[in-house]
Amino acid sequence: MTPSIQQLTPQSSSRPAIQTHGLRKVFGEKIAVKGLTLEVAQGEVFGFLGPNGAGKSTFIKMLLGLVAPTRGEAFVLGHAAGDVNARKKVGFLPEHFRFYDWLTAAELLRFHGRLYGMTDSQLRKRVSELLDLVSLWPHREKRLREFSKGMLQRIGLAQALLNDPELIFLDEPTSGLDPVGRRLVRDIIRQQRSRGATVFLNSHLLSEVEITCDRVAFIKHGEMLETRRLQEERGSEIDVLIRAQNWNTAILEGLAPWALSICGEGERLTLRVACAEALPEIIRYLVSQDVKVYEMTPQRTSLEDLFLQIVGEDGGL
Ligand SMILES: Nc1ncnc2c1ncn2[C@@H]1O[C@H](COP(=O)(O)OP(=O)(O)OP(=O)(O)O)[C@@H](O)[C@H]1O
Ligand SMILES: [Mg+2]
């Protein structure tokens, strides 16, 4: 069964999905979130990254109205955080997913659906679609206490999507999942992006974040260190590694129109180019010169390297 996708029509394209100003939370002596100011646009897939204890989950809970801020302001879909009008349009997969474990998977979704005010006929359709989406249809009558960690994570995801949310918070959605489950989360995020929803993702699995997010923020000790756009900026320089045979110095000199620098040794050519548009031209030229090109790999700094550069290797605890 293919889930029906309800396309969103943005209320006002300029209104941010999330807007906070100086949002702060102190638990006793502990400053969990230190006055965070952040804006997430509608339709963005946003990664919120930071070491253990950085304040990520606390920040999400304040946006959902589950934790009262000590100071500052937060708006979600144009409403004050926690307002019922925002909560109706928000989905949430909590970090520690604990539900009434005597319920079956289908009962849990029906229970949450009724809380959203869904009718029995809406629920019948939606619950079946979602159980199918997260591959739990064969386990729909099983009680949650018999579920594995990954199965709980899957039913949690289904629960987060019940109300066709405009904004979805996923706090460590892949932590208990096998590779198939991780791909499922990735596909769900893509699907949500294409229907116009905003996704706010907390994850330590940076390779997943790298593939799925448009923009990330790095936080540590409750403070924002930096935000970064992950898509390659058009016009920015790229280092490229080419593995090739049959080249010579004269051929390399012919690459001058595209390459800012070139270094060749054995089968390895390393080039710096001004922008990605140069890459197909370089391949075309090399092939025209009878060079055997086996591999061309842009050398990017991985998100993990970036995380360690920005956050530091000492962690946050
Ligand atoms: N209810 C609470 N009472 C007291 N301290 C808390 C509470 N909730 C969180 N904290 C503290 O606030 C800090 C931030 O915690 P939070 O759970 O937001 O971190 P996190 O970034 O989500 O970490 P992780 O990556 O481990 O999930 C931690 O030092 C934590 O011990
Ligand atoms: Mg957390």
PDB file of N, CA, C and O in Angstrom, residues 191-215:
ATOM      1  N   GLN A 191      10.566  12.298   1.480  1.00  0.00           N
ATOM      2  CA  GLN A 191       9.143  12.375   1.134  1.00  0.00           C
ATOM      3  C   GLN A 191       8.501  13.597   1.816  1.00  0.00           C
ATOM      4  O   GLN A 191       7.710  14.303   1.210  1.00  0.00           O
ATOM      5  N   GLN A 192       8.873  13.818   3.062  1.00  0.00           N
ATOM      6  CA  GLN A 192       8.309  14.948   3.799  1.00  0.00           C
ATOM      7  C   GLN A 192       8.778  16.264   3.191  1.00  0.00           C
ATOM      8  O   GLN A 192       8.007  17.203   3.079  1.00  0.00           O
ATOM      9  N   ARG A 193      10.038  16.312   2.790  1.00  0.00           N
ATOM     10  CA  ARG A 193      10.537  17.534   2.165  1.00  0.00           C
ATOM     11  C   ARG A 193       9.749  17.803   0.877  1.00  0.00           C
ATOM     12  O   ARG A 193       9.337  18.906   0.594  1.00  0.00           O
ATOM     13  N   SER A 194       9.513  16.723   0.076  1.00  0.00           N
ATOM     14  CA  SER A 194       8.858  16.989  -1.204  1.00  0.00           C
ATOM     15  C   SER A 194       7.383  17.356  -1.026  1.00  0.00           C
ATOM     16  O   SER A 194       6.806  17.980  -1.901  1.00  0.00           O
ATOM     17  N   ARG A 195       6.766  17.010   0.120  1.00  0.00           N
ATOM     18  CA  ARG A 195       5.389  17.490   0.316  1.00  0.00           C
ATOM     19  C   ARG A 195       5.370  18.866   0.982  1.00  0.00           C
ATOM     20  O   ARG A 195       4.330  19.424   1.261  1.00  0.00           O
ATOM     21  N   GLY A 196       6.566  19.438   1.211  1.00  0.00           N
ATOM     22  CA  GLY A 196       6.641  20.822   1.698  1.00  0.00           C
ATOM     23  C   GLY A 196       6.779  20.940   3.201  1.00  0.00           C
ATOM     24  O   GLY A 196       6.728  22.048   3.736  1.00  0.00           O
ATOM     25  N   ALA A 197       6.949  19.799   3.909  1.00  0.00           N
ATOM     26  CA  ALA A 197       7.062  19.863   5.374  1.00  0.00           C
ATOM     27  C   ALA A 197       8.483  20.282   5.781  1.00  0.00           C
ATOM     28  O   ALA A 197       9.436  20.134   5.014  1.00  0.00           O
ATOM     29  N   THR A 198       8.596  20.783   6.995  1.00  0.00           N
ATOM     30  CA  THR A 198       9.893  21.142   7.564  1.00  0.00           C
ATOM     31  C   THR A 198      10.315  20.006   8.498  1.00  0.00           C
ATOM     32  O   THR A 198       9.482  19.482   9.241  1.00  0.00           O
ATOM     33  N   VAL A 199      11.578  19.627   8.446  1.00  0.00           N
ATOM     34  CA  VAL A 199      12.060  18.556   9.321  1.00  0.00           C
ATOM     35  C   VAL A 199      13.200  19.103  10.176  1.00  0.00           C
ATOM     36  O   VAL A 199      14.143  19.705   9.649  1.00  0.00           O
ATOM     37  N   PHE A 200      13.073  18.902  11.481  1.00  0.00           N
ATOM     38  CA  PHE A 200      14.117  19.327  12.424  1.00  0.00           C
ATOM     39  C   PHE A 200      14.693  18.050  13.016  1.00  0.00           C
ATOM     40  O   PHE A 200      13.999  17.302  13.709  1.00  0.00           O
ATOM     41  N   LEU A 201      15.951  17.798  12.711  1.00  0.00           N
ATOM     42  CA  LEU A 201      16.540  16.494  12.993  1.00  0.00           C
ATOM     43  C   LEU A 201      17.717  16.600  13.959  1.00  0.00           C
ATOM     44  O   LEU A 201      18.652  17.360  13.729  1.00  0.00           O
ATOM     45  N   ASN A 202      17.641  15.835  15.034  1.00  0.00           N
ATOM     46  CA  ASN A 202      18.790  15.677  15.937  1.00  0.00           C
ATOM     47  C   ASN A 202      19.396  14.328  15.633  1.00  0.00           C
ATOM     48  O   ASN A 202      18.682  13.331  15.712  1.00  0.00           O
ATOM     49  N   SER A 203      20.659  14.295  15.305  1.00  0.00           N
ATOM     50  CA  SER A 203      21.232  12.970  15.071  1.00  0.00           C
ATOM     51  C   SER A 203      22.730  12.997  15.274  1.00  0.00           C
ATOM     52  O   SER A 203      23.391  13.986  14.973  1.00  0.00           O
ATOM     53  N   HIS A 204      23.244  11.895  15.807  1.00  0.00           N
ATOM     54  CA  HIS A 204      24.695  11.757  15.913  1.00  0.00           C
ATOM     55  C   HIS A 204      25.253  11.022  14.696  1.00  0.00           C
ATOM     56  O   HIS A 204      26.457  10.902  14.540  1.00  0.00           O
ATOM     57  N   LEU A 205      24.336  10.500  13.874  1.00  0.00           N
ATOM     58  CA  LEU A 205      24.788   9.777  12.684  1.00  0.00           C
ATOM     59  C   LEU A 205      25.037  10.778  11.567  1.00  0.00           C
ATOM     60  O   LEU A 205      24.167  11.084  10.758  1.00  0.00           O
ATOM     61  N   LEU A 206      26.255  11.316  11.546  1.00  0.00           N
ATOM     62  CA  LEU A 206      26.517  12.461  10.680  1.00  0.00           C
ATOM     63  C   LEU A 206      26.482  12.104   9.199  1.00  0.00           C
ATOM     64  O   LEU A 206      26.161  12.942   8.364  1.00  0.00           O
ATOM     65  N   SER A 207      26.773  10.834   8.886  1.00  0.00           N
ATOM     66  CA  SER A 207      26.711  10.466   7.468  1.00  0.00           C
ATOM     67  C   SER A 207      25.268  10.564   6.970  1.00  0.00           C
ATOM     68  O   SER A 207      25.012  10.931   5.828  1.00  0.00           O
ATOM     69  N   GLU A 208      24.312  10.265   7.847  1.00  0.00           N
ATOM     70  CA  GLU A 208      22.893  10.381   7.478  1.00  0.00           C
ATOM     71  C   GLU A 208      22.511  11.856   7.340  1.00  0.00           C
ATOM     72  O   GLU A 208      21.815  12.244   6.413  1.00  0.00           O
ATOM     73  N   VAL A 209      22.998  12.650   8.282  1.00  0.00           N
ATOM     74  CA  VAL A 209      22.679  14.082   8.281  1.00  0.00           C
ATOM     75  C   VAL A 209      23.210  14.717   6.993  1.00  0.00           C
ATOM     76  O   VAL A 209      22.542  15.509   6.339  1.00  0.00           O
ATOM     77  N   GLU A 210      24.408  14.298   6.635  1.00  0.00           N
ATOM     78  CA  GLU A 210      25.065  14.846   5.452  1.00  0.00           C
ATOM     79  C   GLU A 210      24.225  14.605   4.199  1.00  0.00           C
ATOM     80  O   GLU A 210      24.135  15.454   3.324  1.00  0.00           O
ATOM     81  N   ILE A 211      23.590  13.436   4.142  1.00  0.00           N
ATOM     82  CA  ILE A 211      22.806  13.104   2.955  1.00  0.00           C
ATOM     83  C   ILE A 211      21.462  13.828   2.965  1.00  0.00           C
ATOM     84  O   ILE A 211      20.954  14.217   1.922  1.00  0.00           O
ATOM     85  N   THR A 212      20.886  13.991   4.165  1.00  0.00           N
ATOM     86  CA  THR A 212      19.491  14.441   4.197  1.00  0.00           C
ATOM     87  C   THR A 212      19.285  15.935   4.443  1.00  0.00           C
ATOM     88  O   THR A 212      18.263  16.468   4.030  1.00  0.00           O
ATOM     89  N   CYS A 213      20.220  16.605   5.126  1.00  0.00           N
ATOM     90  CA  CYS A 213      19.907  17.971   5.584  1.00  0.00           C
ATOM     91  C   CYS A 213      20.323  19.056   4.594  1.00  0.00           C
ATOM     92  O   CYS A 213      21.315  18.933   3.900  1.00  0.00           O
ATOM     93  N   ASP A 214      19.532  20.141   4.570  1.00  0.00           N
ATOM     94  CA  ASP A 214      19.884  21.312   3.765  1.00  0.00           C
ATOM     95  C   ASP A 214      20.865  22.185   4.534  1.00  0.00           C
ATOM     96  O   ASP A 214      21.740  22.804   3.957  1.00  0.00           O
ATOM     97  N   ARG A 215      20.645  22.244   5.863  1.00  0.00           N
ATOM     98  CA  ARG A 215      21.433  23.161   6.678  1.00  0.00           C
ATOM     99  C   ARG A 215      21.608  22.529   8.050  1.00  0.00           C
ATOM    100  O   ARG A 215      20.735  21.775   8.494  1.00  0.00           O
TER     101      ARG A 215
END
